[in-house]
Amino acid sequence: MLTASAASRPAVRIPALLFSVAVAGSLIGFTWEHAVYRGSGGTQEEWSPPDLTTEVAASPRGWVRTPAEEAILQRTLVHFPPYPKASRPEALAADYLGPGAPMAVAWFSTEDSPKQVLEHYAQALLAKGFPVLRQSHGENGGYVGYWSPATEEVRLVSTLAQGGETLVFVSAGQVGPMLERAAAVPEWLPVPPGLQETRTVNFHLEGASHHVVTGWLQEGAPDAAAERYLAQLRAKGWTVGTPEPVAPSGVAFEVVRDTVSGRALLRERAPGPGVELHLTLLRRSVAP
């Protein structure tokens, strides 16, 4: 559900539901991270939001919230303290991931930088004793949050620099059930031979689709597995970036082909032996 006010507030300068999928992608990454590296407290970049500039029409500032919007705000904002010097929080979307994967997203804006917002909430969470999970996408944004074992819920503050301000998206959701009902890997998407326990989650929206693929390989170390996968991708016409080390014990690289771009991450499986694969892709539709 995308709320009416969220679709018409003047500060939302990206397609709101598509960015909600970006938030969902972060949630999926956190869920997988927690399942494989339970209690490690570390995370790596899984997906970066696309550069979007679509304008959304303005609405009167005196918009009255509906009971449904108030419920979304309660589900999200209750986990984080209010941010100083911010606009009034508004409901954005809820429960768009399907049955069994409840999720709610609210948003507000501020003139502070994404770095300032993320540091504020990181310190607030640390003060409460939460194990903070965070990732920065440079000057343009990032996210900070934590996993709640009691409710099996991931709670995030995601930021995006846009139009001279910072858009802040506060979310709480459970996406573990989506991994349990994972779909088949799309035929156009190459994965390493012998990939086991493959799980795929596909989000389809107007203008784009987001794909998350996970699994593991029995043989080799991350570097050797990455070298074989890079050769496979090149042979199928993909452009790949320079591999870079990531912690703990992994390697990652960018992948691009036509309207598809994303990131592949391979690292030691815990518990081992084996190599874990985590692939995230954004596929943009081509206008006829």
PDB file of C-alpha atoms in Angstrom:
ATOM      1  CA  MET A   1       0.000   0.000   0.000  1.00  0.00           C
ATOM      2  CA  LEU A   2       1.348   3.424  -0.994  1.00  0.00           C
ATOM      3  CA  THR A   3      -0.465   6.159   0.913  1.00  0.00           C
ATOM      4  CA  ALA A   4      -2.145   9.036  -0.884  1.00  0.00           C
ATOM      5  CA  SER A   5      -0.298  11.719   1.051  1.00  0.00           C
ATOM      6  CA  ALA A   6       3.047  10.030   0.449  1.00  0.00           C
ATOM      7  CA  ALA A   7       2.415  10.102  -3.272  1.00  0.00           C
ATOM      8  CA  SER A   8       1.708  13.825  -3.266  1.00  0.00           C
ATOM      9  CA  ARG A   9       3.896  15.497  -0.645  1.00  0.00           C
ATOM     10  CA  PRO A  10       6.326  18.041  -2.182  1.00  0.00           C
ATOM     11  CA  ALA A  11       9.522  16.740  -0.567  1.00  0.00           C
ATOM     12  CA  VAL A  12       9.294  13.301  -2.173  1.00  0.00           C
ATOM     13  CA  ARG A  13      11.362  13.751  -5.331  1.00  0.00           C
ATOM     14  CA  ILE A  14      11.818  10.085  -6.218  1.00  0.00           C
ATOM     15  CA  PRO A  15       9.257   7.413  -7.087  1.00  0.00           C
ATOM     16  CA  ALA A  16       8.302   6.608  -3.523  1.00  0.00           C
ATOM     17  CA  LEU A  17       7.425   2.978  -3.947  1.00  0.00           C
ATOM     18  CA  LEU A  18      10.635   2.216  -5.843  1.00  0.00           C
ATOM     19  CA  PHE A  19      12.701   3.633  -3.008  1.00  0.00           C
ATOM     20  CA  SER A  20      10.654   1.498  -0.641  1.00  0.00           C
ATOM     21  CA  VAL A  21      11.935  -1.463  -2.610  1.00  0.00           C
ATOM     22  CA  ALA A  22      15.443  -0.141  -2.009  1.00  0.00           C
ATOM     23  CA  VAL A  23      14.650  -0.192   1.696  1.00  0.00           C
ATOM     24  CA  ALA A  24      13.313  -3.726   1.270  1.00  0.00           C
ATOM     25  CA  GLY A  25      16.568  -4.694  -0.424  1.00  0.00           C
ATOM     26  CA  SER A  26      18.472  -3.488   2.616  1.00  0.00           C
ATOM     27  CA  LEU A  27      16.136  -5.447   4.863  1.00  0.00           C
ATOM     28  CA  ILE A  28      16.714  -8.606   2.852  1.00  0.00           C
ATOM     29  CA  GLY A  29      20.453  -8.065   3.085  1.00  0.00           C
ATOM     30  CA  PHE A  30      20.211  -7.648   6.846  1.00  0.00           C
ATOM     31  CA  THR A  31      18.048 -10.758   7.172  1.00  0.00           C
ATOM     32  CA  TRP A  32      20.540 -12.862   5.218  1.00  0.00           C
ATOM     33  CA  GLU A  33      23.450 -11.324   7.170  1.00  0.00           C
ATOM     34  CA  HIS A  34      21.794 -12.205  10.453  1.00  0.00           C
ATOM     35  CA  ALA A  35      20.994 -15.759   9.389  1.00  0.00           C
ATOM     36  CA  VAL A  36      24.539 -16.501   8.194  1.00  0.00           C
ATOM     37  CA  TYR A  37      26.621 -14.355  10.547  1.00  0.00           C
ATOM     38  CA  ARG A  38      24.391 -14.338  13.613  1.00  0.00           C
ATOM     39  CA  GLY A  39      25.713 -11.902  16.144  1.00  0.00           C
ATOM     40  CA  SER A  40      28.675 -10.756  14.065  1.00  0.00           C
ATOM     41  CA  GLY A  41      27.564  -7.121  14.031  1.00  0.00           C
ATOM     42  CA  GLY A  42      29.072  -6.530  10.586  1.00  0.00           C
ATOM     43  CA  THR A  43      27.553  -5.807   7.202  1.00  0.00           C
ATOM     44  CA  GLN A  44      28.592  -4.867   3.706  1.00  0.00           C
ATOM     45  CA  GLU A  45      26.905  -2.891   0.977  1.00  0.00           C
ATOM     46  CA  GLU A  46      24.265  -5.024  -0.722  1.00  0.00           C
ATOM     47  CA  TRP A  47      22.536  -2.534  -2.993  1.00  0.00           C
ATOM     48  CA  SER A  48      22.624   1.202  -3.639  1.00  0.00           C
ATOM     49  CA  PRO A  49      19.514   3.193  -4.595  1.00  0.00           C
ATOM     50  CA  PRO A  50      19.406   4.374  -8.218  1.00  0.00           C
ATOM     51  CA  ASP A  51      19.791   8.015  -9.208  1.00  0.00           C
ATOM     52  CA  LEU A  52      16.191   9.067  -9.762  1.00  0.00           C
ATOM     53  CA  THR A  53      14.868  12.590 -10.233  1.00  0.00           C
ATOM     54  CA  THR A  54      11.149  12.141 -10.932  1.00  0.00           C
ATOM     55  CA  GLU A  55       9.106  14.937  -9.409  1.00  0.00           C
ATOM     56  CA  VAL A  56       5.887  14.261  -7.512  1.00  0.00           C
ATOM     57  CA  ALA A  57       3.162  16.905  -7.413  1.00  0.00           C
ATOM     58  CA  ALA A  58       2.811  18.990  -4.275  1.00  0.00           C
ATOM     59  CA  SER A  59      -0.127  18.855  -1.887  1.00  0.00           C
ATOM     60  CA  PRO A  60      -1.413  21.227   0.792  1.00  0.00           C
ATOM     61  CA  ARG A  61       0.741  21.287   3.934  1.00  0.00           C
ATOM     62  CA  GLY A  62      -2.346  20.890   6.065  1.00  0.00           C
ATOM     63  CA  TRP A  63      -2.929  17.292   4.953  1.00  0.00           C
ATOM     64  CA  VAL A  64      -4.814  15.360   7.638  1.00  0.00           C
ATOM     65  CA  ARG A  65      -3.480  11.889   8.328  1.00  0.00           C
ATOM     66  CA  THR A  66      -5.812   8.938   7.988  1.00  0.00           C
ATOM     67  CA  PRO A  67      -6.009   6.198  10.645  1.00  0.00           C
ATOM     68  CA  ALA A  68      -4.056   3.907   8.285  1.00  0.00           C
ATOM     69  CA  GLU A  69      -1.270   6.490   7.981  1.00  0.00           C
ATOM     70  CA  GLU A  70      -1.161   6.962  11.747  1.00  0.00           C
ATOM     71  CA  ALA A  71      -0.788   3.196  12.113  1.00  0.00           C
ATOM     72  CA  ILE A  72       2.165   3.164   9.702  1.00  0.00           C
ATOM     73  CA  LEU A  73       3.860   5.946  11.646  1.00  0.00           C
ATOM     74  CA  GLN A  74       3.338   4.048  14.893  1.00  0.00           C
ATOM     75  CA  ARG A  75       4.890   0.897  13.422  1.00  0.00           C
ATOM     76  CA  THR A  76       8.026   2.733  12.256  1.00  0.00           C
ATOM     77  CA  LEU A  77       8.756   5.829  14.339  1.00  0.00           C
ATOM     78  CA  VAL A  78       8.255   4.166  17.718  1.00  0.00           C
ATOM     79  CA  HIS A  79      11.649   2.475  17.316  1.00  0.00           C
ATOM     80  CA  PHE A  80      13.663   5.676  16.770  1.00  0.00           C
ATOM     81  CA  PRO A  81      13.792   9.068  18.544  1.00  0.00           C
ATOM     82  CA  PRO A  82      12.588  12.128  16.600  1.00  0.00           C
ATOM     83  CA  TYR A  83      15.217  13.848  14.494  1.00  0.00           C
ATOM     84  CA  PRO A  84      15.855  17.541  15.269  1.00  0.00           C
ATOM     85  CA  LYS A  85      15.364  20.109  12.509  1.00  0.00           C
ATOM     86  CA  ALA A  86      13.245  17.735  10.407  1.00  0.00           C
ATOM     87  CA  SER A  87       9.968  18.056   8.555  1.00  0.00           C
ATOM     88  CA  ARG A  88       6.825  16.419   9.858  1.00  0.00           C
ATOM     89  CA  PRO A  89       7.048  12.627   9.408  1.00  0.00           C
ATOM     90  CA  GLU A  90       4.638  11.157   6.880  1.00  0.00           C
ATOM     91  CA  ALA A  91       3.531   7.613   6.105  1.00  0.00           C
ATOM     92  CA  LEU A  92       4.935   6.252   2.856  1.00  0.00           C
ATOM     93  CA  ALA A  93       3.975   2.609   2.312  1.00  0.00           C
ATOM     94  CA  ALA A  94       3.066  -0.590   4.109  1.00  0.00           C
ATOM     95  CA  ASP A  95       2.843  -4.326   3.514  1.00  0.00           C
ATOM     96  CA  TYR A  96       3.688  -4.206  -0.190  1.00  0.00           C
ATOM     97  CA  LEU A  97       5.977  -7.259   0.046  1.00  0.00           C
ATOM     98  CA  GLY A  98       3.062  -9.669   0.108  1.00  0.00           C
ATOM     99  CA  PRO A  99       1.465 -11.964   2.704  1.00  0.00           C
ATOM    100  CA  GLY A 100       3.629 -13.015   5.604  1.00  0.00           C
ATOM    101  CA  ALA A 101       6.143 -10.182   5.195  1.00  0.00           C
ATOM    102  CA  PRO A 102       4.767  -7.184   7.088  1.00  0.00           C
ATOM    103  CA  MET A 103       6.627  -3.940   6.525  1.00  0.00           C
ATOM    104  CA  ALA A 104       5.995  -0.242   7.095  1.00  0.00           C
ATOM    105  CA  VAL A 105       7.903   2.808   5.838  1.00  0.00           C
ATOM    106  CA  ALA A 106       7.642   6.462   6.885  1.00  0.00           C
ATOM    107  CA  TRP A 107       9.709   9.426   5.743  1.00  0.00           C
ATOM    108  CA  PHE A 108      10.740  12.961   6.572  1.00  0.00           C
ATOM    109  CA  SER A 109      13.278  15.477   5.233  1.00  0.00           C
ATOM    110  CA  THR A 110      16.012  17.639   6.739  1.00  0.00           C
ATOM    111  CA  GLU A 111      18.656  20.097   5.588  1.00  0.00           C
ATOM    112  CA  ASP A 112      21.311  18.122   7.460  1.00  0.00           C
ATOM    113  CA  SER A 113      23.562  15.800   5.439  1.00  0.00           C
ATOM    114  CA  PRO A 114      23.010  12.023   5.221  1.00  0.00           C
ATOM    115  CA  LYS A 115      26.184  11.567   7.286  1.00  0.00           C
ATOM    116  CA  GLN A 116      24.815  13.762  10.079  1.00  0.00           C
ATOM    117  CA  VAL A 117      21.508  11.862  10.135  1.00  0.00           C
ATOM    118  CA  LEU A 118      23.160   8.442  10.164  1.00  0.00           C
ATOM    119  CA  GLU A 119      25.606   9.436  12.911  1.00  0.00           C
ATOM    120  CA  HIS A 120      22.745  10.835  15.024  1.00  0.00           C
ATOM    121  CA  TYR A 121      20.816   7.574  14.878  1.00  0.00           C
ATOM    122  CA  ALA A 122      23.903   5.399  15.277  1.00  0.00           C
ATOM    123  CA  GLN A 123      24.714   7.172  18.530  1.00  0.00           C
ATOM    124  CA  ALA A 124      21.081   6.977  19.668  1.00  0.00           C
ATOM    125  CA  LEU A 125      21.014   3.212  19.096  1.00  0.00           C
ATOM    126  CA  LEU A 126      24.386   2.679  20.752  1.00  0.00           C
ATOM    127  CA  ALA A 127      23.163   4.636  23.784  1.00  0.00           C
ATOM    128  CA  LYS A 128      20.305   2.128  24.076  1.00  0.00           C
ATOM    129  CA  GLY A 129      22.704  -0.793  23.892  1.00  0.00           C
ATOM    130  CA  PHE A 130      21.672  -2.044  20.440  1.00  0.00           C
ATOM    131  CA  PRO A 131      24.228  -3.733  18.143  1.00  0.00           C
ATOM    132  CA  VAL A 132      24.252  -1.215  15.310  1.00  0.00           C
ATOM    133  CA  LEU A 133      24.362  -2.326  11.672  1.00  0.00           C
ATOM    134  CA  ARG A 134      25.229   0.416   9.219  1.00  0.00           C
ATOM    135  CA  GLN A 135      26.443   1.133   5.695  1.00  0.00           C
ATOM    136  CA  SER A 136      27.425   4.400   4.016  1.00  0.00           C
ATOM    137  CA  HIS A 137      27.063   5.106   0.296  1.00  0.00           C
ATOM    138  CA  GLY A 138      29.434   8.080   0.465  1.00  0.00           C
ATOM    139  CA  GLU A 139      27.962  11.572   0.423  1.00  0.00           C
ATOM    140  CA  ASN A 140      24.685  10.427  -1.146  1.00  0.00           C
ATOM    141  CA  GLY A 141      23.235   8.331   1.650  1.00  0.00           C
ATOM    142  CA  GLY A 142      23.282   5.023   3.473  1.00  0.00           C
ATOM    143  CA  TYR A 143      21.458   3.266   6.257  1.00  0.00           C
ATOM    144  CA  VAL A 144      21.755   2.455   9.942  1.00  0.00           C
ATOM    145  CA  GLY A 145      19.647   0.123  12.038  1.00  0.00           C
ATOM    146  CA  TYR A 146      19.442  -3.026  14.094  1.00  0.00           C
ATOM    147  CA  TRP A 147      17.906  -6.474  14.247  1.00  0.00           C
ATOM    148  CA  SER A 148      15.317  -7.249  16.945  1.00  0.00           C
ATOM    149  CA  PRO A 149      15.583 -10.961  17.884  1.00  0.00           C
ATOM    150  CA  ALA A 150      12.413 -10.713  19.987  1.00  0.00           C
ATOM    151  CA  THR A 151      10.225  -9.780  16.996  1.00  0.00           C
ATOM    152  CA  GLU A 152      12.524 -11.019  14.166  1.00  0.00           C
ATOM    153  CA  GLU A 153      12.205  -7.538  12.700  1.00  0.00           C
ATOM    154  CA  VAL A 154      14.804  -5.328  11.034  1.00  0.00           C
ATOM    155  CA  ARG A 155      14.511  -1.613  11.787  1.00  0.00           C
ATOM    156  CA  LEU A 156      16.282   0.858   9.535  1.00  0.00           C
ATOM    157  CA  VAL A 157      16.876   4.543   8.959  1.00  0.00           C
ATOM    158  CA  SER A 158      17.812   5.002   5.272  1.00  0.00           C
ATOM    159  CA  THR A 159      18.990   8.330   3.855  1.00  0.00           C
ATOM    160  CA  LEU A 160      19.215   9.791   0.359  1.00  0.00           C
ATOM    161  CA  ALA A 161      20.639  13.194  -0.623  1.00  0.00           C
ATOM    162  CA  GLN A 162      18.278  14.763  -3.135  1.00  0.00           C
ATOM    163  CA  GLY A 163      17.699  18.330  -4.338  1.00  0.00           C
ATOM    164  CA  GLY A 164      19.734  20.077  -1.623  1.00  0.00           C
ATOM    165  CA  GLU A 165      18.169  18.176   1.263  1.00  0.00           C
ATOM    166  CA  THR A 166      18.238  14.715   2.804  1.00  0.00           C
ATOM    167  CA  LEU A 167      15.268  12.386   2.539  1.00  0.00           C
ATOM    168  CA  VAL A 168      15.065  10.034   5.514  1.00  0.00           C
ATOM    169  CA  PHE A 169      13.122   6.764   5.314  1.00  0.00           C
ATOM    170  CA  VAL A 170      12.313   4.956   8.555  1.00  0.00           C
ATOM    171  CA  SER A 171      11.252   1.332   8.164  1.00  0.00           C
ATOM    172  CA  ALA A 172      10.447  -1.777  10.144  1.00  0.00           C
ATOM    173  CA  GLY A 173       9.814  -5.096   8.473  1.00  0.00           C
ATOM    174  CA  GLN A 174      10.070  -8.859   8.411  1.00  0.00           C
ATOM    175  CA  VAL A 175      11.295 -10.260   5.105  1.00  0.00           C
ATOM    176  CA  GLY A 176      12.431 -13.698   6.252  1.00  0.00           C
ATOM    177  CA  PRO A 177       9.218 -15.315   4.907  1.00  0.00           C
ATOM    178  CA  MET A 178      10.055 -13.948   1.447  1.00  0.00           C
ATOM    179  CA  LEU A 179      13.270 -15.945   1.475  1.00  0.00           C
ATOM    180  CA  GLU A 180      11.316 -19.064   2.367  1.00  0.00           C
ATOM    181  CA  ARG A 181       9.037 -18.711  -0.658  1.00  0.00           C
ATOM    182  CA  ALA A 182      11.849 -17.745  -3.005  1.00  0.00           C
ATOM    183  CA  ALA A 183      11.254 -17.819  -6.748  1.00  0.00           C
ATOM    184  CA  ALA A 184      13.307 -19.409  -9.522  1.00  0.00           C
ATOM    185  CA  VAL A 185      16.365 -17.594 -10.857  1.00  0.00           C
ATOM    186  CA  PRO A 186      15.429 -15.659 -14.056  1.00  0.00           C
ATOM    187  CA  GLU A 187      16.814 -17.315 -17.205  1.00  0.00           C
ATOM    188  CA  TRP A 188      18.756 -14.189 -18.240  1.00  0.00           C
ATOM    189  CA  LEU A 189      20.637 -14.080 -14.935  1.00  0.00           C
ATOM    190  CA  PRO A 190      23.805 -16.258 -14.855  1.00  0.00           C
ATOM    191  CA  VAL A 191      24.744 -17.900 -11.552  1.00  0.00           C
ATOM    192  CA  PRO A 192      27.784 -20.094 -10.847  1.00  0.00           C
ATOM    193  CA  PRO A 193      27.419 -23.814 -11.708  1.00  0.00           C
ATOM    194  CA  GLY A 194      26.761 -25.921  -8.628  1.00  0.00           C
ATOM    195  CA  LEU A 195      25.112 -23.131  -6.634  1.00  0.00           C
ATOM    196  CA  GLN A 196      23.191 -24.810  -3.793  1.00  0.00           C
ATOM    197  CA  GLU A 197      20.167 -23.767  -1.713  1.00  0.00           C
ATOM    198  CA  THR A 198      19.525 -20.995  -4.225  1.00  0.00           C
ATOM    199  CA  ARG A 199      17.017 -18.391  -3.102  1.00  0.00           C
ATOM    200  CA  THR A 200      15.693 -15.633  -5.333  1.00  0.00           C
ATOM    201  CA  VAL A 201      13.430 -12.718  -4.481  1.00  0.00           C
ATOM    202  CA  ASN A 202      12.061 -10.684  -7.414  1.00  0.00           C
ATOM    203  CA  PHE A 203      10.336  -7.289  -7.043  1.00  0.00           C
ATOM    204  CA  HIS A 204       8.490  -6.124 -10.148  1.00  0.00           C
ATOM    205  CA  LEU A 205       7.443  -2.485 -10.471  1.00  0.00           C
ATOM    206  CA  GLU A 206       6.573  -0.201 -13.349  1.00  0.00           C
ATOM    207  CA  GLY A 207       9.847   0.784 -14.988  1.00  0.00           C
ATOM    208  CA  ALA A 208      12.199  -1.493 -13.058  1.00  0.00           C
ATOM    209  CA  SER A 209      12.677  -4.814 -11.303  1.00  0.00           C
ATOM    210  CA  HIS A 210      14.940  -5.693  -8.395  1.00  0.00           C
ATOM    211  CA  HIS A 211      16.415  -9.182  -8.003  1.00  0.00           C
ATOM    212  CA  VAL A 212      18.192 -10.697  -5.006  1.00  0.00           C
ATOM    213  CA  VAL A 213      19.889 -14.109  -5.421  1.00  0.00           C
ATOM    214  CA  THR A 214      21.631 -16.039  -2.645  1.00  0.00           C
ATOM    215  CA  GLY A 215      23.182 -19.500  -2.380  1.00  0.00           C
ATOM    216  CA  TRP A 216      26.452 -21.242  -1.664  1.00  0.00           C
ATOM    217  CA  LEU A 217      29.201 -23.200  -3.417  1.00  0.00           C
ATOM    218  CA  GLN A 218      31.012 -26.201  -2.011  1.00  0.00           C
ATOM    219  CA  GLU A 219      34.383 -25.718  -3.627  1.00  0.00           C
ATOM    220  CA  GLY A 220      37.221 -23.277  -3.169  1.00  0.00           C
ATOM    221  CA  ALA A 221      37.850 -19.993  -1.430  1.00  0.00           C
ATOM    222  CA  PRO A 222      36.074 -16.690  -2.195  1.00  0.00           C
ATOM    223  CA  ASP A 223      38.906 -15.427  -4.435  1.00  0.00           C
ATOM    224  CA  ALA A 224      38.935 -18.583  -6.571  1.00  0.00           C
ATOM    225  CA  ALA A 225      35.128 -18.715  -6.754  1.00  0.00           C
ATOM    226  CA  ALA A 226      35.025 -15.042  -7.759  1.00  0.00           C
ATOM    227  CA  GLU A 227      37.597 -15.627 -10.513  1.00  0.00           C
ATOM    228  CA  ARG A 228      35.502 -18.436 -12.007  1.00  0.00           C
ATOM    229  CA  TYR A 229      32.299 -16.400 -11.747  1.00  0.00           C
ATOM    230  CA  LEU A 230      33.946 -13.370 -13.367  1.00  0.00           C
ATOM    231  CA  ALA A 231      35.020 -15.519 -16.317  1.00  0.00           C
ATOM    232  CA  GLN A 232      31.493 -16.909 -16.657  1.00  0.00           C
ATOM    233  CA  LEU A 233      29.939 -13.424 -16.638  1.00  0.00           C
ATOM    234  CA  ARG A 234      32.404 -12.085 -19.225  1.00  0.00           C
ATOM    235  CA  ALA A 235      31.720 -15.069 -21.492  1.00  0.00           C
ATOM    236  CA  LYS A 236      28.006 -14.221 -21.390  1.00  0.00           C
ATOM    237  CA  GLY A 237      28.557 -10.578 -22.333  1.00  0.00           C
ATOM    238  CA  TRP A 238      28.547  -8.941 -18.907  1.00  0.00           C
ATOM    239  CA  THR A 239      30.862  -6.078 -17.958  1.00  0.00           C
ATOM    240  CA  VAL A 240      32.414  -6.609 -14.537  1.00  0.00           C
ATOM    241  CA  GLY A 241      34.233  -4.273 -12.208  1.00  0.00           C
ATOM    242  CA  THR A 242      37.510  -4.767 -10.403  1.00  0.00           C
ATOM    243  CA  PRO A 243      37.138  -7.212  -7.498  1.00  0.00           C
ATOM    244  CA  GLU A 244      37.678  -5.652  -4.087  1.00  0.00           C
ATOM    245  CA  PRO A 245      38.124  -7.310  -0.687  1.00  0.00           C
ATOM    246  CA  VAL A 246      35.294  -7.086   1.833  1.00  0.00           C
ATOM    247  CA  ALA A 247      35.084  -8.238   5.424  1.00  0.00           C
ATOM    248  CA  PRO A 248      34.659 -10.820   6.685  1.00  0.00           C
ATOM    249  CA  SER A 249      36.762 -12.920   4.263  1.00  0.00           C
ATOM    250  CA  GLY A 250      35.107 -11.996   0.985  1.00  0.00           C
ATOM    251  CA  VAL A 251      35.378 -10.306  -2.383  1.00  0.00           C
ATOM    252  CA  ALA A 252      32.851  -8.152  -4.268  1.00  0.00           C
ATOM    253  CA  PHE A 253      32.546  -6.612  -7.734  1.00  0.00           C
ATOM    254  CA  GLU A 254      30.080  -4.639  -9.850  1.00  0.00           C
ATOM    255  CA  VAL A 255      28.229  -6.238 -12.785  1.00  0.00           C
ATOM    256  CA  VAL A 256      26.579  -4.482 -15.741  1.00  0.00           C
ATOM    257  CA  ARG A 257      24.860  -5.592 -18.932  1.00  0.00           C
ATOM    258  CA  ASP A 258      22.547  -3.428 -21.040  1.00  0.00           C
ATOM    259  CA  THR A 259      19.857  -2.134 -18.636  1.00  0.00           C
ATOM    260  CA  VAL A 260      20.959  -4.320 -15.708  1.00  0.00           C
ATOM    261  CA  SER A 261      23.409  -3.257 -13.009  1.00  0.00           C
ATOM    262  CA  GLY A 262      24.285  -4.631  -9.621  1.00  0.00           C
ATOM    263  CA  ARG A 263      26.836  -6.162  -7.296  1.00  0.00           C
ATOM    264  CA  ALA A 264      28.097  -9.673  -6.590  1.00  0.00           C
ATOM    265  CA  LEU A 265      29.492 -10.626  -3.202  1.00  0.00           C
ATOM    266  CA  LEU A 266      31.285 -13.925  -2.457  1.00  0.00           C
ATOM    267  CA  ARG A 267      32.626 -14.769   0.994  1.00  0.00           C
ATOM    268  CA  GLU A 268      33.445 -17.668   3.274  1.00  0.00           C
ATOM    269  CA  ARG A 269      30.387 -19.558   4.399  1.00  0.00           C
ATOM    270  CA  ALA A 270      29.682 -19.655   8.116  1.00  0.00           C
ATOM    271  CA  PRO A 271      29.773 -22.338   9.255  1.00  0.00           C
ATOM    272  CA  GLY A 272      32.088 -23.558   6.480  1.00  0.00           C
ATOM    273  CA  PRO A 273      33.407 -24.992   4.346  1.00  0.00           C
ATOM    274  CA  GLY A 274      32.136 -23.339   1.201  1.00  0.00           C
ATOM    275  CA  VAL A 275      31.546 -19.936  -0.367  1.00  0.00           C
ATOM    276  CA  GLU A 276      28.386 -17.856  -0.001  1.00  0.00           C
ATOM    277  CA  LEU A 277      27.059 -15.859  -2.972  1.00  0.00           C
ATOM    278  CA  HIS A 278      24.905 -12.746  -2.607  1.00  0.00           C
ATOM    279  CA  LEU A 279      23.888 -11.065  -5.881  1.00  0.00           C
ATOM    280  CA  THR A 280      21.683  -7.953  -6.131  1.00  0.00           C
ATOM    281  CA  LEU A 281      20.571  -6.516  -9.468  1.00  0.00           C
ATOM    282  CA  LEU A 282      18.416  -3.641 -10.698  1.00  0.00           C
ATOM    283  CA  ARG A 283      16.905  -4.100 -14.169  1.00  0.00           C
ATOM    284  CA  ARG A 284      15.399  -1.046 -15.829  1.00  0.00           C
ATOM    285  CA  SER A 285      12.666  -1.432 -18.427  1.00  0.00           C
ATOM    286  CA  VAL A 286      13.254  -0.012 -21.901  1.00  0.00           C
ATOM    287  CA  ALA A 287      10.508   2.201 -23.307  1.00  0.00           C
ATOM    288  CA  PRO A 288       8.993   0.803 -26.552  1.00  0.00           C
TER     289      PRO A 288
END
